[in-house]
Short mmCIF file of the C-alpha atoms (twelve columns), coordinates in Angstrom:
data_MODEL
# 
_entry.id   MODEL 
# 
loop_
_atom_site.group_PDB 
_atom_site.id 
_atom_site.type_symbol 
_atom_site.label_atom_id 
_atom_site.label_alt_id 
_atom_site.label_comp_id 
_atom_site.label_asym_id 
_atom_site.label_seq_id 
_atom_site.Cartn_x 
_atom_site.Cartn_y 
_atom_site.Cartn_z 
_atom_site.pdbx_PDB_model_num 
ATOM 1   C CA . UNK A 1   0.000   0.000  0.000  1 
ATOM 2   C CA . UNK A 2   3.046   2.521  0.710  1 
ATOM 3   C CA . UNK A 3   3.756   2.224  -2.802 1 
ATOM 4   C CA . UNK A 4   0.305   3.510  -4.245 1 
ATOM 5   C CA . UNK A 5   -0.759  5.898  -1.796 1 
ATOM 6   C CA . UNK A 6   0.984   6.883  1.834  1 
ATOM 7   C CA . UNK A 7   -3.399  7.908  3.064  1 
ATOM 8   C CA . UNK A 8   -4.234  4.783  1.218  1 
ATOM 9   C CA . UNK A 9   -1.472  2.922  3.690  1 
ATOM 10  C CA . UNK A 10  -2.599  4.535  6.633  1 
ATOM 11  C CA . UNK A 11  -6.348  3.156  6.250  1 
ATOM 12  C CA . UNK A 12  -5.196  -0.146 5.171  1 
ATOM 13  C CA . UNK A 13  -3.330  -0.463 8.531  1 
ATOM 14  C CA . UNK A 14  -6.375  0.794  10.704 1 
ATOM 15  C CA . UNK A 15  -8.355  -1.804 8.724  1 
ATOM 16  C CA . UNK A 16  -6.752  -4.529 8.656  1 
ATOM 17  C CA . UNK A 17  -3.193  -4.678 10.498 1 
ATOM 18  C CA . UNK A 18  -3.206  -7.449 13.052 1 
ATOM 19  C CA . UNK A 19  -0.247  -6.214 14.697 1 
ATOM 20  C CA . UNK A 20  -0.928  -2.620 14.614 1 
ATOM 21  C CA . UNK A 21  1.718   -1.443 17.565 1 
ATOM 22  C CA . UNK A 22  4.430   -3.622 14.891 1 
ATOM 23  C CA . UNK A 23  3.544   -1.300 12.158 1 
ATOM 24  C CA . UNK A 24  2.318   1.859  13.665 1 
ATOM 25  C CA . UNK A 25  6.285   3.025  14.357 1 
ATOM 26  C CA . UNK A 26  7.417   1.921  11.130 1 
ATOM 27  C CA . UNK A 27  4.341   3.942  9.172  1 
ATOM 28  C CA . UNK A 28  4.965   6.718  11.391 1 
ATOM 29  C CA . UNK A 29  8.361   7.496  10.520 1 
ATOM 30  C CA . UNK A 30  7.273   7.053  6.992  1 
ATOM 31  C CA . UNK A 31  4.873   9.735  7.160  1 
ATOM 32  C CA . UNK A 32  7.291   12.260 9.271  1 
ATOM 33  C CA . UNK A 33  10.321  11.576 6.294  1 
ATOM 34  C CA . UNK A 34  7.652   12.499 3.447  1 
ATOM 35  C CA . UNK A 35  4.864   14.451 4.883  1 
ATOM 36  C CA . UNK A 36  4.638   16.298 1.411  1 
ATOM 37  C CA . UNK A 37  2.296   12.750 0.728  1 
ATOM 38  C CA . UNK A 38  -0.402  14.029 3.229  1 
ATOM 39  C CA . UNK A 39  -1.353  17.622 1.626  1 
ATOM 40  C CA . UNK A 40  -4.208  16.451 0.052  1 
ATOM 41  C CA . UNK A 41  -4.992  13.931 2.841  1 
ATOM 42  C CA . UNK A 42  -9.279  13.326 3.254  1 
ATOM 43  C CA . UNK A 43  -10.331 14.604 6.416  1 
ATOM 44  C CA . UNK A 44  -11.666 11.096 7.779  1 
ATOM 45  C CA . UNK A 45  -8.112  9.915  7.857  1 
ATOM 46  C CA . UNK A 46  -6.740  13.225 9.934  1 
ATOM 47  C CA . UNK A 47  -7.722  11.226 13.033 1 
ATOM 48  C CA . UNK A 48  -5.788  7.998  11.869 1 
ATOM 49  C CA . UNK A 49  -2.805  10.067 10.917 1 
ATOM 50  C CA . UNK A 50  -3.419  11.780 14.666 1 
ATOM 51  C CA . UNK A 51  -3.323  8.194  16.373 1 
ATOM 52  C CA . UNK A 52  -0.103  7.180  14.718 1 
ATOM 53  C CA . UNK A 53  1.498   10.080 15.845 1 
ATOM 54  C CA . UNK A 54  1.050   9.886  19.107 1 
ATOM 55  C CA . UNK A 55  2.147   6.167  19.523 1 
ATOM 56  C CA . UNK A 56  5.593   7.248  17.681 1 
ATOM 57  C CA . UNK A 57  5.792   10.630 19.413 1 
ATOM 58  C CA . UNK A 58  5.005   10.536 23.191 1 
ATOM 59  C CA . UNK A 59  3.160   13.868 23.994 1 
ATOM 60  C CA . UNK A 60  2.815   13.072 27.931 1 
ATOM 61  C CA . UNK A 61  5.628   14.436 29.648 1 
ATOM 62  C CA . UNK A 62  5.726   11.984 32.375 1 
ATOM 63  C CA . UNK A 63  6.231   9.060  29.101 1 
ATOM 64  C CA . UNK A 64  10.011  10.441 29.172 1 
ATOM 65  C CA . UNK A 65  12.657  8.929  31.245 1 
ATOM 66  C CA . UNK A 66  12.893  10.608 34.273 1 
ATOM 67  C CA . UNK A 67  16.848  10.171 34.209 1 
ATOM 68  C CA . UNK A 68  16.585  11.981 30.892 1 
ATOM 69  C CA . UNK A 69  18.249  14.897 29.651 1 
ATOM 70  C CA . UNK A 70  15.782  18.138 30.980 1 
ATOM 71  C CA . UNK A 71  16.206  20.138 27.673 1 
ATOM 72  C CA . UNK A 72  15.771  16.750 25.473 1 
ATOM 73  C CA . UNK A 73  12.116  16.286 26.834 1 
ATOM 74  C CA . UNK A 74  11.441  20.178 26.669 1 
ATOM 75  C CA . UNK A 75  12.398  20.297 22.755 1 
ATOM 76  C CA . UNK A 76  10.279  16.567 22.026 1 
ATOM 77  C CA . UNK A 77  7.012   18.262 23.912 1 
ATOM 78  C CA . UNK A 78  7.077   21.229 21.739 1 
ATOM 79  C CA . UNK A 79  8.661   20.865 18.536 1 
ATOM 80  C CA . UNK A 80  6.582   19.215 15.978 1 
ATOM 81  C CA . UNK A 81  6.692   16.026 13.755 1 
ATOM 82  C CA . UNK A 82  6.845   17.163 10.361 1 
ATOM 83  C CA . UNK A 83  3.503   15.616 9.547  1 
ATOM 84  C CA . UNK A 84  1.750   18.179 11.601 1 
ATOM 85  C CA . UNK A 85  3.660   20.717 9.730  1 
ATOM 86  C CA . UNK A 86  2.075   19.920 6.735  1 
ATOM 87  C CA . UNK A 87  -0.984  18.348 7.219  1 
ATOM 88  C CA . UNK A 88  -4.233  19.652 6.457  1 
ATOM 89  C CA . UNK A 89  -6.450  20.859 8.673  1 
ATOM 90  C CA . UNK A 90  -8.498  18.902 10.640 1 
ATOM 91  C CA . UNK A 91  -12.312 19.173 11.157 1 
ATOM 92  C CA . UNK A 92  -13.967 21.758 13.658 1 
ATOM 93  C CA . UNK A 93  -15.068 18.492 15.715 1 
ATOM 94  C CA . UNK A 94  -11.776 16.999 15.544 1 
ATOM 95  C CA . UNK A 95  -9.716  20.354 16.609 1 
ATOM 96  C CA . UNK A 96  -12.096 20.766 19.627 1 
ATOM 97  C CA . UNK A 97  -11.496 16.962 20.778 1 
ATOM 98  C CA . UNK A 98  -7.442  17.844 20.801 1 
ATOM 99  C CA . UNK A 99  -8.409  21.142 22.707 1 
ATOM 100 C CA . UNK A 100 -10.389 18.717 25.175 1 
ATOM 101 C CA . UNK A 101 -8.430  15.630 25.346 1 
ATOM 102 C CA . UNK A 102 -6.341  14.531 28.525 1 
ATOM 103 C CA . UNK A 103 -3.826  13.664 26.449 1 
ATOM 104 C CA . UNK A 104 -3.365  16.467 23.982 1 
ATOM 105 C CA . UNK A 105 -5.051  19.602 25.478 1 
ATOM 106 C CA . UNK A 106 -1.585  20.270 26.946 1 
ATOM 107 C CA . UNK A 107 0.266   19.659 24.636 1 
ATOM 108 C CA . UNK A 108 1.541   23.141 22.211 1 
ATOM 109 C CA . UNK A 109 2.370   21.405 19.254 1 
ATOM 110 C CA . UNK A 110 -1.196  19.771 18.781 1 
ATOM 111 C CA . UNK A 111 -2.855  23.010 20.021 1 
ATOM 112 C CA . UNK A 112 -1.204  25.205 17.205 1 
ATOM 113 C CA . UNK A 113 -2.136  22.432 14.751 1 
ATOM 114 C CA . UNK A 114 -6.197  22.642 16.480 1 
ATOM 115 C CA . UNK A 115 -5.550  26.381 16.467 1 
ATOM 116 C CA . UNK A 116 -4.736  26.094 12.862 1 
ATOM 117 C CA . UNK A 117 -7.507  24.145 11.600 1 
ATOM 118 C CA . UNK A 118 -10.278 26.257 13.508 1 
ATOM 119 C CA . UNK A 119 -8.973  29.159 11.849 1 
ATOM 120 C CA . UNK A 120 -8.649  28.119 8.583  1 
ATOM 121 C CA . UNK A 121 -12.695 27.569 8.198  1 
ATOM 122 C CA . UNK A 122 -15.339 30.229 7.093  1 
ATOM 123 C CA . UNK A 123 -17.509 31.978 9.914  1 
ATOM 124 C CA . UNK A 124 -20.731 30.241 8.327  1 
ATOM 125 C CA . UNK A 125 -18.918 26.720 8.979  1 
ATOM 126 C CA . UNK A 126 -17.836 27.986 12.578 1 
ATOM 127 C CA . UNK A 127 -21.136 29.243 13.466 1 
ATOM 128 C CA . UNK A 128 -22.632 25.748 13.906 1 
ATOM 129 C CA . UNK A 129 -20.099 25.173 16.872 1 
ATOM 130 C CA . UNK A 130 -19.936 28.124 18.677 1 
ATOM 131 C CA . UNK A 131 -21.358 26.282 21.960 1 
ATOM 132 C CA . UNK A 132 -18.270 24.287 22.119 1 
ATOM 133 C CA . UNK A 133 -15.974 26.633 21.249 1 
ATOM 134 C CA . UNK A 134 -17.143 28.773 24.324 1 
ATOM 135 C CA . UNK A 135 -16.901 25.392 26.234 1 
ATOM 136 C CA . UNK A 136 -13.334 24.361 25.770 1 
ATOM 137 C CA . UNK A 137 -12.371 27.180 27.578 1 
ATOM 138 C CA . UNK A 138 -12.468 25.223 30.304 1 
ATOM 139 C CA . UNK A 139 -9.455  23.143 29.658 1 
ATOM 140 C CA . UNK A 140 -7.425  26.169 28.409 1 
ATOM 141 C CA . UNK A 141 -4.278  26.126 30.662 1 
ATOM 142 C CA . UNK A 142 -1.811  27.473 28.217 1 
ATOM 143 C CA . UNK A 143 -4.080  30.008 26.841 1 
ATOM 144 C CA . UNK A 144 -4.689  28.167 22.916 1 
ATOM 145 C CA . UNK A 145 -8.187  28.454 23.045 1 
ATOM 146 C CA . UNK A 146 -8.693  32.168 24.348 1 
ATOM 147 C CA . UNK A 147 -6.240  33.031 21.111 1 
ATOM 148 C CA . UNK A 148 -8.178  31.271 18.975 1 
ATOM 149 C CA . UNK A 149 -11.441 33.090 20.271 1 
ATOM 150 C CA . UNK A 150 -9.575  36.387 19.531 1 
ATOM 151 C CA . UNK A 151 -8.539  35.621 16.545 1 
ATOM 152 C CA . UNK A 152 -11.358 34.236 14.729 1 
ATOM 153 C CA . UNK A 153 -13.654 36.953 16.744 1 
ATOM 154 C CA . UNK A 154 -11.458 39.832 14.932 1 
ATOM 155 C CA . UNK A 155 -11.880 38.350 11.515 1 
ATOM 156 C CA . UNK A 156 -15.701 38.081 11.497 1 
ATOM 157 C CA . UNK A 157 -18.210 40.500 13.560 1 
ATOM 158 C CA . UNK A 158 -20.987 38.577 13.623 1 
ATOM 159 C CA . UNK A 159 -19.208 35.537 14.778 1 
ATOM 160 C CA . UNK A 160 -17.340 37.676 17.191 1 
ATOM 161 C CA . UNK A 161 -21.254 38.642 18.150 1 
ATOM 162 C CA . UNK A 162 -22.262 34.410 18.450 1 
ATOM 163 C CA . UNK A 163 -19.229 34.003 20.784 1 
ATOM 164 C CA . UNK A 164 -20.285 36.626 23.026 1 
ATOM 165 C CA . UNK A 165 -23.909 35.809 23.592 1 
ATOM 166 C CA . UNK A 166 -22.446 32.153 24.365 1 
ATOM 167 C CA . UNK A 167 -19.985 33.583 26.419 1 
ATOM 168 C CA . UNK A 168 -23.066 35.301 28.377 1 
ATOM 169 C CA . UNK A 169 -25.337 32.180 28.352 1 
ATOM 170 C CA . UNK A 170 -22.508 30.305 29.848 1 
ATOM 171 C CA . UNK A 171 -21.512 32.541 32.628 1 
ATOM 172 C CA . UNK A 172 -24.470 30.961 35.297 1 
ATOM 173 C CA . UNK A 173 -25.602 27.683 35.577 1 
ATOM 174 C CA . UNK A 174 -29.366 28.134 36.972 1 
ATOM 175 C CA . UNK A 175 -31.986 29.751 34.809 1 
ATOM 176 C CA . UNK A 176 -31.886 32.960 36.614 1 
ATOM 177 C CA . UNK A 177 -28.171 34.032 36.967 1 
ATOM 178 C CA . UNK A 178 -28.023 33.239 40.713 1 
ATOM 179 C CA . UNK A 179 -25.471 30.250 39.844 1 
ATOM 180 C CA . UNK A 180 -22.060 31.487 38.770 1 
ATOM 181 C CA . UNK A 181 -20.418 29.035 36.361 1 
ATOM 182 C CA . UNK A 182 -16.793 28.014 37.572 1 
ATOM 183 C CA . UNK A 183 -15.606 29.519 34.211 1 
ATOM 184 C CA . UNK A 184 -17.486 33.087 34.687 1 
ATOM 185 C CA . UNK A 185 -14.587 34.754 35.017 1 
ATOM 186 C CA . UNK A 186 -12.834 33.249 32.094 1 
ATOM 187 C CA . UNK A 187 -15.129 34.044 30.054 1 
ATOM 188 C CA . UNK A 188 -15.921 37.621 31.162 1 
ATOM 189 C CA . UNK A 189 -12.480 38.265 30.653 1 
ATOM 190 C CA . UNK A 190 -12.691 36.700 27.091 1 
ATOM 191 C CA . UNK A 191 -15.583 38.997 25.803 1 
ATOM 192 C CA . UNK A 192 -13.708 42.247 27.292 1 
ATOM 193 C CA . UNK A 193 -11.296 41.496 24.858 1 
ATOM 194 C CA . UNK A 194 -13.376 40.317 21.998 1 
ATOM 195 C CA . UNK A 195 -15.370 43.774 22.457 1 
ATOM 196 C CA . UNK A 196 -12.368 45.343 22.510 1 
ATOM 197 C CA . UNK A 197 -10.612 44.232 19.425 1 
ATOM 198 C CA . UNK A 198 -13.807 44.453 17.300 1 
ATOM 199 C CA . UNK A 199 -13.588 45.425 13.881 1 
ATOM 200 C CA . UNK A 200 -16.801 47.106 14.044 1 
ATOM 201 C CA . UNK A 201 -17.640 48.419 17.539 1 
ATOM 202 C CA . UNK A 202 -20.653 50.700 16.522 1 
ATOM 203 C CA . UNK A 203 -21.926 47.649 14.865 1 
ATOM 204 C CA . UNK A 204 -22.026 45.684 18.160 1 
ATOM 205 C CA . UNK A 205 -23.781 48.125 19.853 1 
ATOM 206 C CA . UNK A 206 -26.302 48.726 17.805 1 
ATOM 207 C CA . UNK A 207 -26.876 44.878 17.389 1 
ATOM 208 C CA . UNK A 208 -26.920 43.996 21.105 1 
ATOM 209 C CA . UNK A 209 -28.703 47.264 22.195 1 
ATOM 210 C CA . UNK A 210 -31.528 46.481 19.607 1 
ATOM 211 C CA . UNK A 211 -31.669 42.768 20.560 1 
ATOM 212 C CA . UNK A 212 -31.849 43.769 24.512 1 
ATOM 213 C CA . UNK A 213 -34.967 45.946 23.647 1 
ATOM 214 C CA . UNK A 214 -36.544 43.321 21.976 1 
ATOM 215 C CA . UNK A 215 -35.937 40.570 24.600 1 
ATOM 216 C CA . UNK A 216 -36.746 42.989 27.453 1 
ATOM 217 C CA . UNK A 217 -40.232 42.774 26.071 1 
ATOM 218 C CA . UNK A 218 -40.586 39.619 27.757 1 
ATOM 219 C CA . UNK A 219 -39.675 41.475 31.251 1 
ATOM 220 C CA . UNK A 220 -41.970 43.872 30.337 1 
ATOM 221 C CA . UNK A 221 -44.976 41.116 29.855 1 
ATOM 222 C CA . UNK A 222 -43.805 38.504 32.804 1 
ATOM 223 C CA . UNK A 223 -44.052 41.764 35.262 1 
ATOM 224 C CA . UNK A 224 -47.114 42.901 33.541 1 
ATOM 225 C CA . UNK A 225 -49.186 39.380 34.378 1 
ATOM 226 C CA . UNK A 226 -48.639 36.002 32.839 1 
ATOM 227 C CA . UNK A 227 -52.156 35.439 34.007 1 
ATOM 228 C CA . UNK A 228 -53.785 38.252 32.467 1 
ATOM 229 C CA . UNK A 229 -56.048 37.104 28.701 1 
ATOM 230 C CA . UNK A 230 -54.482 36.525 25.608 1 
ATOM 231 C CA . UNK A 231 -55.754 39.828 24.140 1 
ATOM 232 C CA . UNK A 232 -54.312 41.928 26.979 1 
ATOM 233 C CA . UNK A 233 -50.685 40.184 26.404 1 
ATOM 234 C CA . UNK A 234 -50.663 40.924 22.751 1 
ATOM 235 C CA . UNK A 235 -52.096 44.319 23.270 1 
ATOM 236 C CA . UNK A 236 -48.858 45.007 25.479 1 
ATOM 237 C CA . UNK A 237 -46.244 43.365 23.052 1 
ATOM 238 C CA . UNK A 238 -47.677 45.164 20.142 1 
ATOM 239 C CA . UNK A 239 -46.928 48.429 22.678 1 
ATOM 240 C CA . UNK A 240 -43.460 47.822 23.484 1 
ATOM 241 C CA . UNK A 241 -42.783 46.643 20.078 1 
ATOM 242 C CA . UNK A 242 -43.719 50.139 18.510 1 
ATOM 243 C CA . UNK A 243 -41.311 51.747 20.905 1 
ATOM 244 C CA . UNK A 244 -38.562 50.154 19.365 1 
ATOM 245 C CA . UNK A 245 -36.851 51.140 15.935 1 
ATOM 246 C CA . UNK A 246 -34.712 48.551 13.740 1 
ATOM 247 C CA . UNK A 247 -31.114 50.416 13.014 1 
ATOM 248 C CA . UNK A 248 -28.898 50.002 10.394 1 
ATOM 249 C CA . UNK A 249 -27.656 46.543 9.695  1 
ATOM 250 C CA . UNK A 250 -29.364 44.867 12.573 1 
ATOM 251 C CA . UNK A 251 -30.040 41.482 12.984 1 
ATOM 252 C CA . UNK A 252 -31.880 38.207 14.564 1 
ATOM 253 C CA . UNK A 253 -29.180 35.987 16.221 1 
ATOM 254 C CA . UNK A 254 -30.823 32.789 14.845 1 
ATOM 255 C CA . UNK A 255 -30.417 34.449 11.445 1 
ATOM 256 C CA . UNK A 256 -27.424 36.396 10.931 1 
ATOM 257 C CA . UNK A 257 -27.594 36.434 6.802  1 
ATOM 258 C CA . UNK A 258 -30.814 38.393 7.064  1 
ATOM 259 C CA . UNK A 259 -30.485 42.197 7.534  1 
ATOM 260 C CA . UNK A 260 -33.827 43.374 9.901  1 
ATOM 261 C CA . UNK A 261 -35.208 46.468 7.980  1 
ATOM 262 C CA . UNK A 262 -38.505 46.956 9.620  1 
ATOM 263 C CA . UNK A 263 -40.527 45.342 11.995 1 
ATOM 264 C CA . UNK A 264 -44.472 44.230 12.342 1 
ATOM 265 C CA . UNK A 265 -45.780 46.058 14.945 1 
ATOM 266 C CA . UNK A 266 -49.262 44.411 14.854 1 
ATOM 267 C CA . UNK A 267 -47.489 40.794 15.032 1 
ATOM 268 C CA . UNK A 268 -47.021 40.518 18.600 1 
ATOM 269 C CA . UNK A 269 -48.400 37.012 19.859 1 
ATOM 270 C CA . UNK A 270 -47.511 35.661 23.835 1 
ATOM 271 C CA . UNK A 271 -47.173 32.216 24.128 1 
ATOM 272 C CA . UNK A 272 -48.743 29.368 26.247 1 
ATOM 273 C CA . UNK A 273 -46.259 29.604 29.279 1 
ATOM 274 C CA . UNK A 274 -47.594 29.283 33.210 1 
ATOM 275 C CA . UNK A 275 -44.551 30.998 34.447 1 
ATOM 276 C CA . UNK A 276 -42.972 32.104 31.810 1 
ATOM 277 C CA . UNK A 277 -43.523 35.220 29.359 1 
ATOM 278 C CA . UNK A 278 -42.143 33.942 26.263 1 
ATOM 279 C CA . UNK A 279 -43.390 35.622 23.109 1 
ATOM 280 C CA . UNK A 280 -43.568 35.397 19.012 1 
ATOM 281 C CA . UNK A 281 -42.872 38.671 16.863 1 
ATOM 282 C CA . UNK A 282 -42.620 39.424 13.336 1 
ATOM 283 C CA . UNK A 283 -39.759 41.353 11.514 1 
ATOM 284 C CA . UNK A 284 -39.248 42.494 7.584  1 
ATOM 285 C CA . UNK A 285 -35.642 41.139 6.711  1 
ATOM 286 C CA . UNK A 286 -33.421 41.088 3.887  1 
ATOM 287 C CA . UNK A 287 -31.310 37.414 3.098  1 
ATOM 288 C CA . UNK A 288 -27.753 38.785 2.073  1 
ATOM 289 C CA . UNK A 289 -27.453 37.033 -1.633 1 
ATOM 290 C CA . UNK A 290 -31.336 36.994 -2.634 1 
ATOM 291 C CA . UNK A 291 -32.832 39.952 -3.809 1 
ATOM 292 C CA . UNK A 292 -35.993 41.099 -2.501 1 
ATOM 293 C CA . UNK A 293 -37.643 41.137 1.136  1 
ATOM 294 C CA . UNK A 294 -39.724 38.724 3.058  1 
ATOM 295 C CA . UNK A 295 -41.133 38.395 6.282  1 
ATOM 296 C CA . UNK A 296 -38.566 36.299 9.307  1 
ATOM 297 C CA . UNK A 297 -40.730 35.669 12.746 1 
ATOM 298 C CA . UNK A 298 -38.350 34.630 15.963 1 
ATOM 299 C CA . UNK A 299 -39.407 33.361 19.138 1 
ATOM 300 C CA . UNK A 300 -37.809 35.071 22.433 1 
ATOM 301 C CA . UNK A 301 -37.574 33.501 25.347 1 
ATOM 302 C CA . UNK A 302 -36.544 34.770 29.155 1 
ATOM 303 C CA . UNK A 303 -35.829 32.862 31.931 1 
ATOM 304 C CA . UNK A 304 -35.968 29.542 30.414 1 
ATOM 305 C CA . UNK A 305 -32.992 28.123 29.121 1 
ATOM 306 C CA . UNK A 306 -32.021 26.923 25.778 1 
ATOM 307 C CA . UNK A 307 -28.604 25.649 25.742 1 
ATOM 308 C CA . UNK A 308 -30.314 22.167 25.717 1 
ATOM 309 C CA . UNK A 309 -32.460 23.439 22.799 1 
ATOM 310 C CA . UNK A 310 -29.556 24.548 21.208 1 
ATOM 311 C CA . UNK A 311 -27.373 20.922 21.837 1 
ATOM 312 C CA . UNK A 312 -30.514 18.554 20.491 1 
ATOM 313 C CA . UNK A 313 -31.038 20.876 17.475 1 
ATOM 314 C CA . UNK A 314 -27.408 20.417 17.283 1 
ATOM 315 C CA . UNK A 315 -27.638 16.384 17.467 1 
ATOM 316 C CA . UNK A 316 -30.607 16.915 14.598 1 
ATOM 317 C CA . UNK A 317 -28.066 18.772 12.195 1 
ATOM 318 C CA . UNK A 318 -25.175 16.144 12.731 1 
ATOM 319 C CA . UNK A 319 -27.643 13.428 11.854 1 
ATOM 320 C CA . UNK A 320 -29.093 14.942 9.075  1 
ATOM 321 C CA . UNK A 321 -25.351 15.515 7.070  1 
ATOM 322 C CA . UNK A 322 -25.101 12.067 8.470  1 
ATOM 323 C CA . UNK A 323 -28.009 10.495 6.594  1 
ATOM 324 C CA . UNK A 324 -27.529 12.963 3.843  1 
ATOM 325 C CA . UNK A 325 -23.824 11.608 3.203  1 
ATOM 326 C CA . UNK A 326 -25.308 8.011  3.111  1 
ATOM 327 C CA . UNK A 327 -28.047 8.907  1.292  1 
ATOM 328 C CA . UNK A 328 -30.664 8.132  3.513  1 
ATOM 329 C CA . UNK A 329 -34.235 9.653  2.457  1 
ATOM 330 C CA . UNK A 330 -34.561 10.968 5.797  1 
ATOM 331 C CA . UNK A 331 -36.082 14.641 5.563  1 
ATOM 332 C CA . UNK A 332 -35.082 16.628 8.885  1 
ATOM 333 C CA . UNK A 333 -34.698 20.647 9.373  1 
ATOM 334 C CA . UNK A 334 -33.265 21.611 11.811 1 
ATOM 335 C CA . UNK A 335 -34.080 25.277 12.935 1 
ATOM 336 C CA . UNK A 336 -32.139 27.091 14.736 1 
ATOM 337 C CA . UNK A 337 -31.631 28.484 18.735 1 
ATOM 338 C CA . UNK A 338 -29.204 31.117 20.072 1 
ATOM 339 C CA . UNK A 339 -29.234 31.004 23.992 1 
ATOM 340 C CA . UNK A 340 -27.786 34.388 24.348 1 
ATOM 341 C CA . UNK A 341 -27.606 35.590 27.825 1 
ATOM 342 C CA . UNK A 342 -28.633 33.169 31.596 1 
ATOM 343 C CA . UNK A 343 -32.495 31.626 31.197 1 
ATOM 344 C CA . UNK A 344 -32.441 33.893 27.439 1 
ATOM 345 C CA . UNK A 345 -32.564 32.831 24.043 1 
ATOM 346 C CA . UNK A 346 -34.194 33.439 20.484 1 
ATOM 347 C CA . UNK A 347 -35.630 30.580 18.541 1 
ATOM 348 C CA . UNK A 348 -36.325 30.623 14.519 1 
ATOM 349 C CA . UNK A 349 -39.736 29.880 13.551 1 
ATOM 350 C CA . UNK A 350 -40.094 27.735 10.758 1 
ATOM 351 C CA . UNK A 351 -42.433 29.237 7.900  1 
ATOM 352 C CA . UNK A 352 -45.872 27.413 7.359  1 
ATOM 353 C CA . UNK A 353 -44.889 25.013 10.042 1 
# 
């Protein structure tokens, strides 16, 4: 197989080698002395490639000899194999599980090659996991993850805008933002400097003072009765609604390609909730790429939260590019939820649904 194809090799061995820790050295060094072989490599084999480097190329300190020389260790722990040099970059998925991993999340040379590949994809490929991005902050000891943040934040404002209202869904653990998270701080600290290295600061303000004004309509309603008739509730919405004016470039966070350029002020509708004020609302949006306007309608939700809306939507969209792949005439859509501050959160209503 080494003749034909160096990725065709590696799969062959994961397949069928019966002796795999005979091999795995031997293939290893194969792939460090011509790494050229691996630009093109698929990204289902990345993870193969991953395991045989890390059987040739301890990554756990504590794997060295003891008696060794100091310096030696220090120079095998960070410098990297060629391969990782050169190879391509890995999925999103894949770079968060070296972020995450016991045995790679401290480890410099794997982390540049995660920061790499999280880097190298578009913000509409990103988007999807934001969640887990904010997440793997937890295991950042050396700091790889909080760069990566900032870094992909500066090149794209509205994913810079997705991070933060993760960051701010994250912060407390209880519905009502009694609960600090363990990571608060951290990530406190990481949306100071997101905000302040934006590319477009007026921008964010705008965006997140428009957004607050239209989630603080649910405020507005809980204090005003939950109990009160159907026809009172809407009454109020449609009151507070007219109060507010769409600026410039705004947006809904569960639909960042669409531009809000008015809003229905009659479209107000509250929602079956016994504790709860959540409500349905109606704005006038333009798709960036299409031409023409149409009508987007968002659900907004306070003090219930949606980070486990947003992580079984999520498990809907993995299965559908699952079955999709295969070719499995499974129709799913999965809409989509921003959970955007503790117990807060916007859903997308599906059209005719």
């Amino acid at each position: 197989a080494l003749t034909i194809s160096i990725p065709l090799a590696v799969q062959v061995h994961a397949r069928l080698a019966k002796d795999q820790n005979l091999l795995s050295g031997e293939l290893a060094e194969t792939l460090n002395s011509n790494p050229w072989t691996l630009n093109r490599c698929p990204a289902h084999l990345i993870p193969l490639v991953m395991d045989l480097i890390v059987v040739k190329y301890p990554i756990d300190p504590g794997d060295y000899s003891i008696s060794g020389n100091p310096k030696q260790q220090l120079q095998q722990a960070v410098i990297p194999p060629k391969v990782l040099q050169v190879l391509p970059p890995c999925t999103p998925l894949t770079a968060l599980y070296i972020f995450r991993s016991p045995a790679l999340k401290n480890t410099p040379r794997w982390l540049n090659y995660a920061m790499r590949s999280l880097e190298w994809f578009p913000e509409d490929q990103l988007f999807f996991y934001c969640p887990q991005i904010t997440q793997a902050i937890r295991d950042d000891a050396l700091g790889f993850i909080e760069a990566t943040i900032l870094h992909i934040a500066r090149s794209s404002s509205l994913l810079a805008h997705q991070i933060i209202w993760n960051c701010r869904a994250n912060q407390y653990i209880d519905d009502l933002g009694t609960v600090p998270d363990p990571i608060k701080d951290k990530l406190g600290n990481v949306m100071v400097k997101i905000v302040e290295g934006l590319p477009d600061r007026q921008f964010y303000e705008r965006e997140f003072a428009f957004f607050e004004k239209v989630t603080g309509i649910s405020g507005t309603l809980k204090a005003y009765g939950v109990r009160r008739e159907k026809w009172e509730k809407k009454k109020k919405i449609d009151q507070e609604l007219a109060k507010i004016k769409a600026d410039a470039g705004v947006y809904l966070p569960s639909n960042p390609e669409s531009t809000v350029i008015g809003i229905d002020y009659d479209s107000g509708r509250p929602l079956q909730s016994h504790a709860k004020a959540p409500f349905m609302a109606t704005f006038r949006v333009r798709i960036d790429g299409f031409a023409g306007e149409t009508w987007q309608s968002a659900i907004f939700k306070v003090g219930d939260d949606c980070r486990q809306d947003v992580l079984a939507l999520q498990f809907i969209a993995a299965s559908k590019m699952i079955w999709e792949d295969a070719r499995v005439p499974v129709y799913l859509f999965p809409y989509r939820v921003v959970a955007t501050a503790p117990g807060c959160g916007v859903i997308e209503v599906i059209p005719e649904s």
